[in-house]
Amino acid sequence: MSDAPQGFWSIWPIRLVFLFVATAALDAGCQAWTYGFVPRLHLPQQQIFQLASAVVGVALIVFIYRGLIRWTEKRRADELGAHGAVRGFLAGALIGLVLFSAVYAIFFYLHIVTFNGMGTTQYLLRALTLSLMAAVAEEVVLRGVVFRILEGAMGTTVALILSGLLFGFLHAGNPGATAVSSLAIALEAGILLAAAYALTRSLWLPIGLHFAWNFAEGGIYSAPVSGIPFKGLLNVPISGPPLLSGGAFGPEASVVAVGVCLTAAVVMIVMTIRRGEWKPMKFRLRTAG
């Protein structure tokens, strides 16, 4: 068996469109299964059912992604392999938790949040479910497919910009979204998560980072997650101008979050360049993967 795509699969736009549509459809199907077909249960049981459904869904996404890469690119999907998965996920989770906590530390310094005591544990499983599903599905689609294939065809810089813009655009339909929130998502999450992948050549670091950021945002600090309201462990309501607070969309639309994430992204980018992993700008119609 050849170890590189053959025929039309070697033409990256064809492979990109196919894998994007396939993984995005898989994501939509798993979301529908997790949130759309929930039996009428009391809240704790309902959240347990959704979390279990999400675990099955993300396992399916990982399994099918590996199969799609084996079929189209004639290789193992080492970027989503079992080796180093736990270490990469935990490292990313620690980074995500620290970064989002840094955002709230700055919020406290600016007096745009107030600590009103403890919140609730009632919706923790809901926060876990949303965070897990979003982290795995979005990283597979945006970094595993879009960024990776664009990088092989055009270099790291172009891939980082284009995949980041697409990430922001895909969040434009969320509740409370504005042009500012979409740009903020593109700059902070789009660039940071792509940089995390470029640094490690593994999806597990960005998956862990994405997961912990979302969980800290909604499950701990009770902030809206990309426009979706949450009640978490701490009761720390946000006030102040939308440019600082993020408004209805949540802290992700704040210039504070953009600054924190871009700082971390720059560190990762410098490390990637020093490791010789930053791919130069180019253009190829046919790529090996």
Short mmCIF file of C-alpha atoms in Angstrom, two decimals:
data_model
loop_
_atom_site.label_atom_id
_atom_site.label_comp_id
_atom_site.label_asym_id
_atom_site.label_seq_id
_atom_site.Cartn_x
_atom_site.Cartn_y
_atom_site.Cartn_z
CA MET A 1 0.00 0.00 0.00
CA SER A 2 1.30 3.48 -0.90
CA ASP A 3 2.01 5.83 1.99
CA ALA A 4 0.70 8.95 0.20
CA PRO A 5 -2.60 10.00 -1.40
CA GLN A 6 -3.02 8.84 -4.98
CA GLY A 7 -5.12 10.15 -7.87
CA PHE A 8 -7.61 12.89 -7.07
CA TRP A 9 -7.06 12.47 -3.31
CA SER A 10 -3.60 13.98 -3.80
CA ILE A 11 -5.26 17.23 -4.98
CA TRP A 12 -5.65 19.01 -1.67
CA PRO A 13 -8.78 21.13 -2.41
CA ILE A 14 -10.72 17.94 -3.20
CA ARG A 15 -9.46 16.23 -0.08
CA LEU A 16 -10.08 19.34 2.03
CA VAL A 17 -13.70 19.73 0.90
CA PHE A 18 -14.43 16.02 1.30
CA LEU A 19 -12.92 15.72 4.77
CA PHE A 20 -14.44 19.01 5.93
CA VAL A 21 -17.94 18.01 4.83
CA ALA A 22 -17.57 14.49 6.22
CA THR A 23 -16.28 15.55 9.65
CA ALA A 24 -18.66 18.53 9.93
CA ALA A 25 -21.60 16.23 9.11
CA LEU A 26 -20.33 13.75 11.70
CA ASP A 27 -20.12 16.57 14.25
CA ALA A 28 -23.69 17.68 13.45
CA GLY A 29 -24.93 14.11 13.79
CA CYS A 30 -23.26 13.63 17.17
CA GLN A 31 -24.62 16.99 18.37
CA ALA A 32 -28.13 15.97 17.31
CA TRP A 33 -27.77 12.62 19.08
CA THR A 34 -26.45 14.25 22.26
CA TYR A 35 -28.90 17.13 22.53
CA GLY A 36 -31.82 16.28 20.26
CA PHE A 37 -32.88 12.81 21.33
CA VAL A 38 -32.88 13.12 25.11
CA PRO A 39 -35.57 11.16 26.97
CA ARG A 40 -37.72 13.02 29.48
CA LEU A 41 -35.74 12.63 32.67
CA HIS A 42 -35.08 14.65 35.79
CA LEU A 43 -32.21 17.12 35.39
CA PRO A 44 -29.39 15.02 36.95
CA GLN A 45 -30.31 11.91 34.97
CA GLN A 46 -30.77 13.95 31.81
CA GLN A 47 -27.29 15.47 32.15
CA ILE A 48 -25.76 12.04 32.77
CA PHE A 49 -27.48 10.73 29.64
CA GLN A 50 -26.15 13.66 27.60
CA LEU A 51 -22.62 13.27 28.92
CA ALA A 52 -22.63 9.55 28.14
CA SER A 53 -23.95 10.32 24.65
CA ALA A 54 -21.19 12.90 24.17
CA VAL A 55 -18.49 10.39 25.21
CA VAL A 56 -19.82 7.91 22.65
CA GLY A 57 -20.01 10.69 20.06
CA VAL A 58 -16.45 11.91 20.49
CA ALA A 59 -15.14 8.33 20.42
CA LEU A 60 -16.99 7.90 17.14
CA ILE A 61 -15.52 11.12 15.76
CA VAL A 62 -11.98 10.00 16.63
CA PHE A 63 -12.53 6.53 15.16
CA ILE A 64 -14.06 7.77 11.90
CA TYR A 65 -11.45 10.52 11.48
CA ARG A 66 -8.69 7.94 11.73
CA GLY A 67 -10.49 5.79 9.15
CA LEU A 68 -10.96 8.71 6.77
CA ILE A 69 -7.28 9.64 6.98
CA ARG A 70 -6.26 6.02 6.35
CA TRP A 71 -8.56 5.90 3.30
CA THR A 72 -7.74 9.26 1.71
CA GLU A 73 -4.11 9.82 2.75
CA LYS A 74 -2.92 6.21 3.13
CA ARG A 75 -1.34 6.82 6.53
CA ARG A 76 -2.03 6.53 10.23
CA ALA A 77 -3.61 9.61 11.81
CA ASP A 78 -0.77 10.09 14.30
CA GLU A 79 -2.08 13.58 15.10
CA LEU A 80 -5.00 11.86 16.84
CA GLY A 81 -3.23 8.68 17.92
CA ALA A 82 -3.30 7.07 21.34
CA HIS A 83 0.40 7.68 22.00
CA GLY A 84 0.79 10.76 24.17
CA ALA A 85 -2.97 11.43 24.17
CA VAL A 86 -3.40 11.67 27.94
CA ARG A 87 -0.27 13.76 28.44
CA GLY A 88 -1.16 16.11 25.61
CA PHE A 89 -4.77 16.51 26.73
CA LEU A 90 -3.81 17.21 30.35
CA ALA A 91 -1.11 19.70 29.35
CA GLY A 92 -3.61 21.52 27.13
CA ALA A 93 -6.23 21.46 29.89
CA LEU A 94 -3.80 23.05 32.33
CA ILE A 95 -2.92 25.77 29.82
CA GLY A 96 -6.60 26.45 29.06
CA LEU A 97 -7.51 26.71 32.75
CA VAL A 98 -4.58 29.05 33.48
CA LEU A 99 -5.32 31.27 30.48
CA PHE A 100 -9.01 31.69 31.25
CA SER A 101 -8.27 32.30 34.94
CA ALA A 102 -5.79 34.97 33.84
CA VAL A 103 -8.62 36.67 31.92
CA TYR A 104 -10.72 36.77 35.10
CA ALA A 105 -7.79 37.98 37.19
CA ILE A 106 -7.53 40.96 34.81
CA PHE A 107 -11.31 41.42 35.00
CA PHE A 108 -11.05 41.66 38.79
CA TYR A 109 -8.23 44.16 38.49
CA LEU A 110 -10.37 46.26 36.13
CA HIS A 111 -13.38 45.97 38.48
CA ILE A 112 -15.71 44.57 35.82
CA VAL A 113 -16.55 41.38 37.76
CA THR A 114 -17.90 40.99 41.28
CA PHE A 115 -17.47 37.95 43.52
CA ASN A 116 -20.88 37.12 45.01
CA GLY A 117 -19.97 33.81 46.61
CA MET A 118 -20.38 30.27 45.41
CA GLY A 119 -22.62 29.34 42.53
CA THR A 120 -24.04 25.88 41.86
CA THR A 121 -22.91 22.39 40.95
CA GLN A 122 -26.26 21.65 39.30
CA TYR A 123 -25.04 22.23 35.75
CA LEU A 124 -21.48 20.89 35.93
CA LEU A 125 -22.28 17.82 33.83
CA ARG A 126 -23.87 20.07 31.20
CA ALA A 127 -20.69 22.16 31.09
CA LEU A 128 -18.59 18.99 30.78
CA THR A 129 -20.77 17.73 27.93
CA LEU A 130 -20.67 20.94 25.91
CA SER A 131 -16.95 21.44 26.50
CA LEU A 132 -16.01 17.88 25.54
CA MET A 133 -18.13 17.79 22.39
CA ALA A 134 -17.03 21.23 21.18
CA ALA A 135 -13.34 20.61 21.88
CA VAL A 136 -13.06 17.28 20.06
CA ALA A 137 -15.38 18.04 17.14
CA GLU A 138 -14.10 21.55 16.41
CA GLU A 139 -10.44 20.62 16.72
CA VAL A 140 -10.85 17.63 14.40
CA VAL A 141 -12.64 19.76 11.78
CA LEU A 142 -10.71 23.04 12.06
CA ARG A 143 -7.21 21.94 13.01
CA GLY A 144 -7.16 18.28 11.97
CA VAL A 145 -8.66 18.93 8.56
CA VAL A 146 -8.61 22.63 7.61
CA PHE A 147 -5.38 23.89 9.19
CA ARG A 148 -3.38 20.74 8.54
CA ILE A 149 -4.27 20.47 4.85
CA LEU A 150 -3.88 24.20 4.19
CA GLU A 151 -0.51 24.15 5.93
CA GLY A 152 0.70 21.34 3.68
CA ALA A 153 -0.37 23.30 0.61
CA MET A 154 0.39 26.93 1.54
CA GLY A 155 2.61 26.98 4.61
CA THR A 156 1.94 27.62 8.28
CA THR A 157 1.34 31.39 8.14
CA VAL A 158 -1.39 31.26 5.48
CA ALA A 159 -3.01 28.21 7.08
CA LEU A 160 -3.08 29.89 10.47
CA ILE A 161 -4.74 33.03 9.07
CA LEU A 162 -7.29 31.27 6.88
CA SER A 163 -8.29 28.63 9.44
CA GLY A 164 -8.58 31.32 12.12
CA LEU A 165 -10.89 33.43 9.95
CA LEU A 166 -13.02 30.39 9.21
CA PHE A 167 -13.23 29.58 12.92
CA GLY A 168 -14.47 33.09 13.65
CA PHE A 169 -16.98 32.94 10.79
CA LEU A 170 -18.41 29.63 12.04
CA HIS A 171 -19.20 31.31 15.38
CA ALA A 172 -20.96 34.26 13.74
CA GLY A 173 -24.37 32.61 14.12
CA ASN A 174 -24.09 32.04 17.87
CA PRO A 175 -26.38 33.92 20.29
CA GLY A 176 -25.12 37.43 20.96
CA ALA A 177 -22.55 37.24 18.15
CA THR A 178 -21.32 40.42 16.48
CA ALA A 179 -18.60 41.28 14.00
CA VAL A 180 -16.37 42.05 16.99
CA SER A 181 -17.00 38.66 18.64
CA SER A 182 -16.29 36.81 15.38
CA LEU A 183 -13.02 38.70 14.92
CA ALA A 184 -12.11 38.04 18.56
CA ILE A 185 -12.74 34.30 18.17
CA ALA A 186 -10.64 34.27 14.99
CA LEU A 187 -7.74 36.06 16.70
CA GLU A 188 -7.70 34.38 20.09
CA ALA A 189 -8.97 30.83 19.57
CA GLY A 190 -8.25 30.42 15.86
CA ILE A 191 -4.62 31.46 16.15
CA LEU A 192 -3.90 29.99 19.60
CA LEU A 193 -5.33 26.54 18.85
CA ALA A 194 -3.62 26.34 15.46
CA ALA A 195 -0.34 27.35 17.12
CA ALA A 196 -0.85 24.60 19.72
CA TYR A 197 -1.23 22.06 16.94
CA ALA A 198 1.76 23.40 14.97
CA LEU A 199 3.92 23.19 18.09
CA THR A 200 3.13 19.56 18.89
CA ARG A 201 1.81 18.15 15.56
CA SER A 202 -0.87 16.57 17.75
CA LEU A 203 -4.53 17.44 18.20
CA TRP A 204 -4.53 16.45 21.85
CA LEU A 205 -2.93 19.68 23.13
CA PRO A 206 -5.47 21.97 21.39
CA ILE A 207 -8.32 19.62 22.36
CA GLY A 208 -7.33 19.81 26.03
CA LEU A 209 -6.84 23.58 25.84
CA HIS A 210 -10.19 24.10 24.11
CA PHE A 211 -11.97 21.82 26.58
CA ALA A 212 -10.58 23.48 29.72
CA TRP A 213 -11.14 27.02 28.40
CA ASN A 214 -14.83 26.30 27.71
CA PHE A 215 -15.32 24.41 30.98
CA ALA A 216 -13.68 27.14 33.04
CA GLU A 217 -15.74 29.78 31.25
CA GLY A 218 -19.15 28.21 31.87
CA GLY A 219 -18.65 25.50 34.48
CA ILE A 220 -16.48 27.49 36.89
CA TYR A 221 -16.94 31.21 36.24
CA SER A 222 -20.61 31.12 35.11
CA ALA A 223 -19.92 33.14 31.97
CA PRO A 224 -21.64 32.68 28.60
CA VAL A 225 -19.74 30.25 26.37
CA SER A 226 -19.85 31.68 22.84
CA GLY A 227 -23.22 33.23 23.66
CA ILE A 228 -24.66 30.22 25.52
CA PRO A 229 -25.50 31.17 29.15
CA PHE A 230 -24.21 29.04 32.02
CA LYS A 231 -24.39 28.76 35.79
CA GLY A 232 -21.18 27.44 37.31
CA LEU A 233 -19.31 26.95 40.56
CA LEU A 234 -18.66 30.66 41.17
CA ASN A 235 -21.15 33.52 41.14
CA VAL A 236 -19.06 36.25 39.51
CA PRO A 237 -21.30 38.46 37.35
CA ILE A 238 -19.65 40.60 34.69
CA SER A 239 -20.45 44.25 34.04
CA GLY A 240 -18.78 47.02 32.09
CA PRO A 241 -18.44 47.99 28.44
CA PRO A 242 -18.80 45.12 25.93
CA LEU A 243 -15.33 45.75 24.55
CA LEU A 244 -13.88 44.79 27.93
CA SER A 245 -16.51 42.35 29.22
CA GLY A 246 -17.46 40.67 25.94
CA GLY A 247 -21.11 41.61 26.28
CA ALA A 248 -23.82 39.02 25.67
CA PHE A 249 -21.43 36.76 23.77
CA GLY A 250 -19.24 36.30 26.83
CA PRO A 251 -15.59 36.92 27.74
CA GLU A 252 -14.37 35.42 24.45
CA ALA A 253 -15.45 38.69 22.77
CA SER A 254 -13.37 40.76 25.21
CA VAL A 255 -10.13 42.49 24.22
CA VAL A 256 -8.74 41.08 27.46
CA ALA A 257 -9.25 37.49 26.26
CA VAL A 258 -7.79 38.40 22.87
CA GLY A 259 -4.69 39.86 24.52
CA VAL A 260 -4.17 36.89 26.85
CA CYS A 261 -4.61 34.31 24.09
CA LEU A 262 -2.47 36.14 21.54
CA THR A 263 0.32 36.39 24.11
CA ALA A 264 0.20 32.62 24.63
CA ALA A 265 -0.02 32.08 20.86
CA VAL A 266 3.10 34.17 20.25
CA VAL A 267 5.02 32.05 22.78
CA MET A 268 3.93 28.87 21.00
CA ILE A 269 4.73 30.32 17.58
CA VAL A 270 8.26 31.28 18.67
CA MET A 271 8.78 27.78 20.08
CA THR A 272 7.50 26.25 16.84
CA ILE A 273 9.87 28.36 14.75
CA ARG A 274 12.83 27.47 16.98
CA ARG A 275 12.01 23.78 16.56
CA GLY A 276 12.04 24.20 12.78
CA GLU A 277 8.37 23.18 12.54
CA TRP A 278 7.14 26.41 10.91
CA LYS A 279 6.51 25.55 7.26
CA PRO A 280 7.45 28.26 4.71
CA MET A 281 4.93 29.95 2.45
CA LYS A 282 4.35 28.08 -0.81
CA PHE A 283 1.60 26.82 -3.05
CA ARG A 284 1.14 23.23 -4.14
CA LEU A 285 -1.88 21.73 -5.82
CA ARG A 286 -0.92 18.18 -4.84
CA THR A 287 0.21 17.32 -1.33
CA ALA A 288 1.16 14.15 0.49
CA GLY A 289 -1.12 14.73 3.44
#
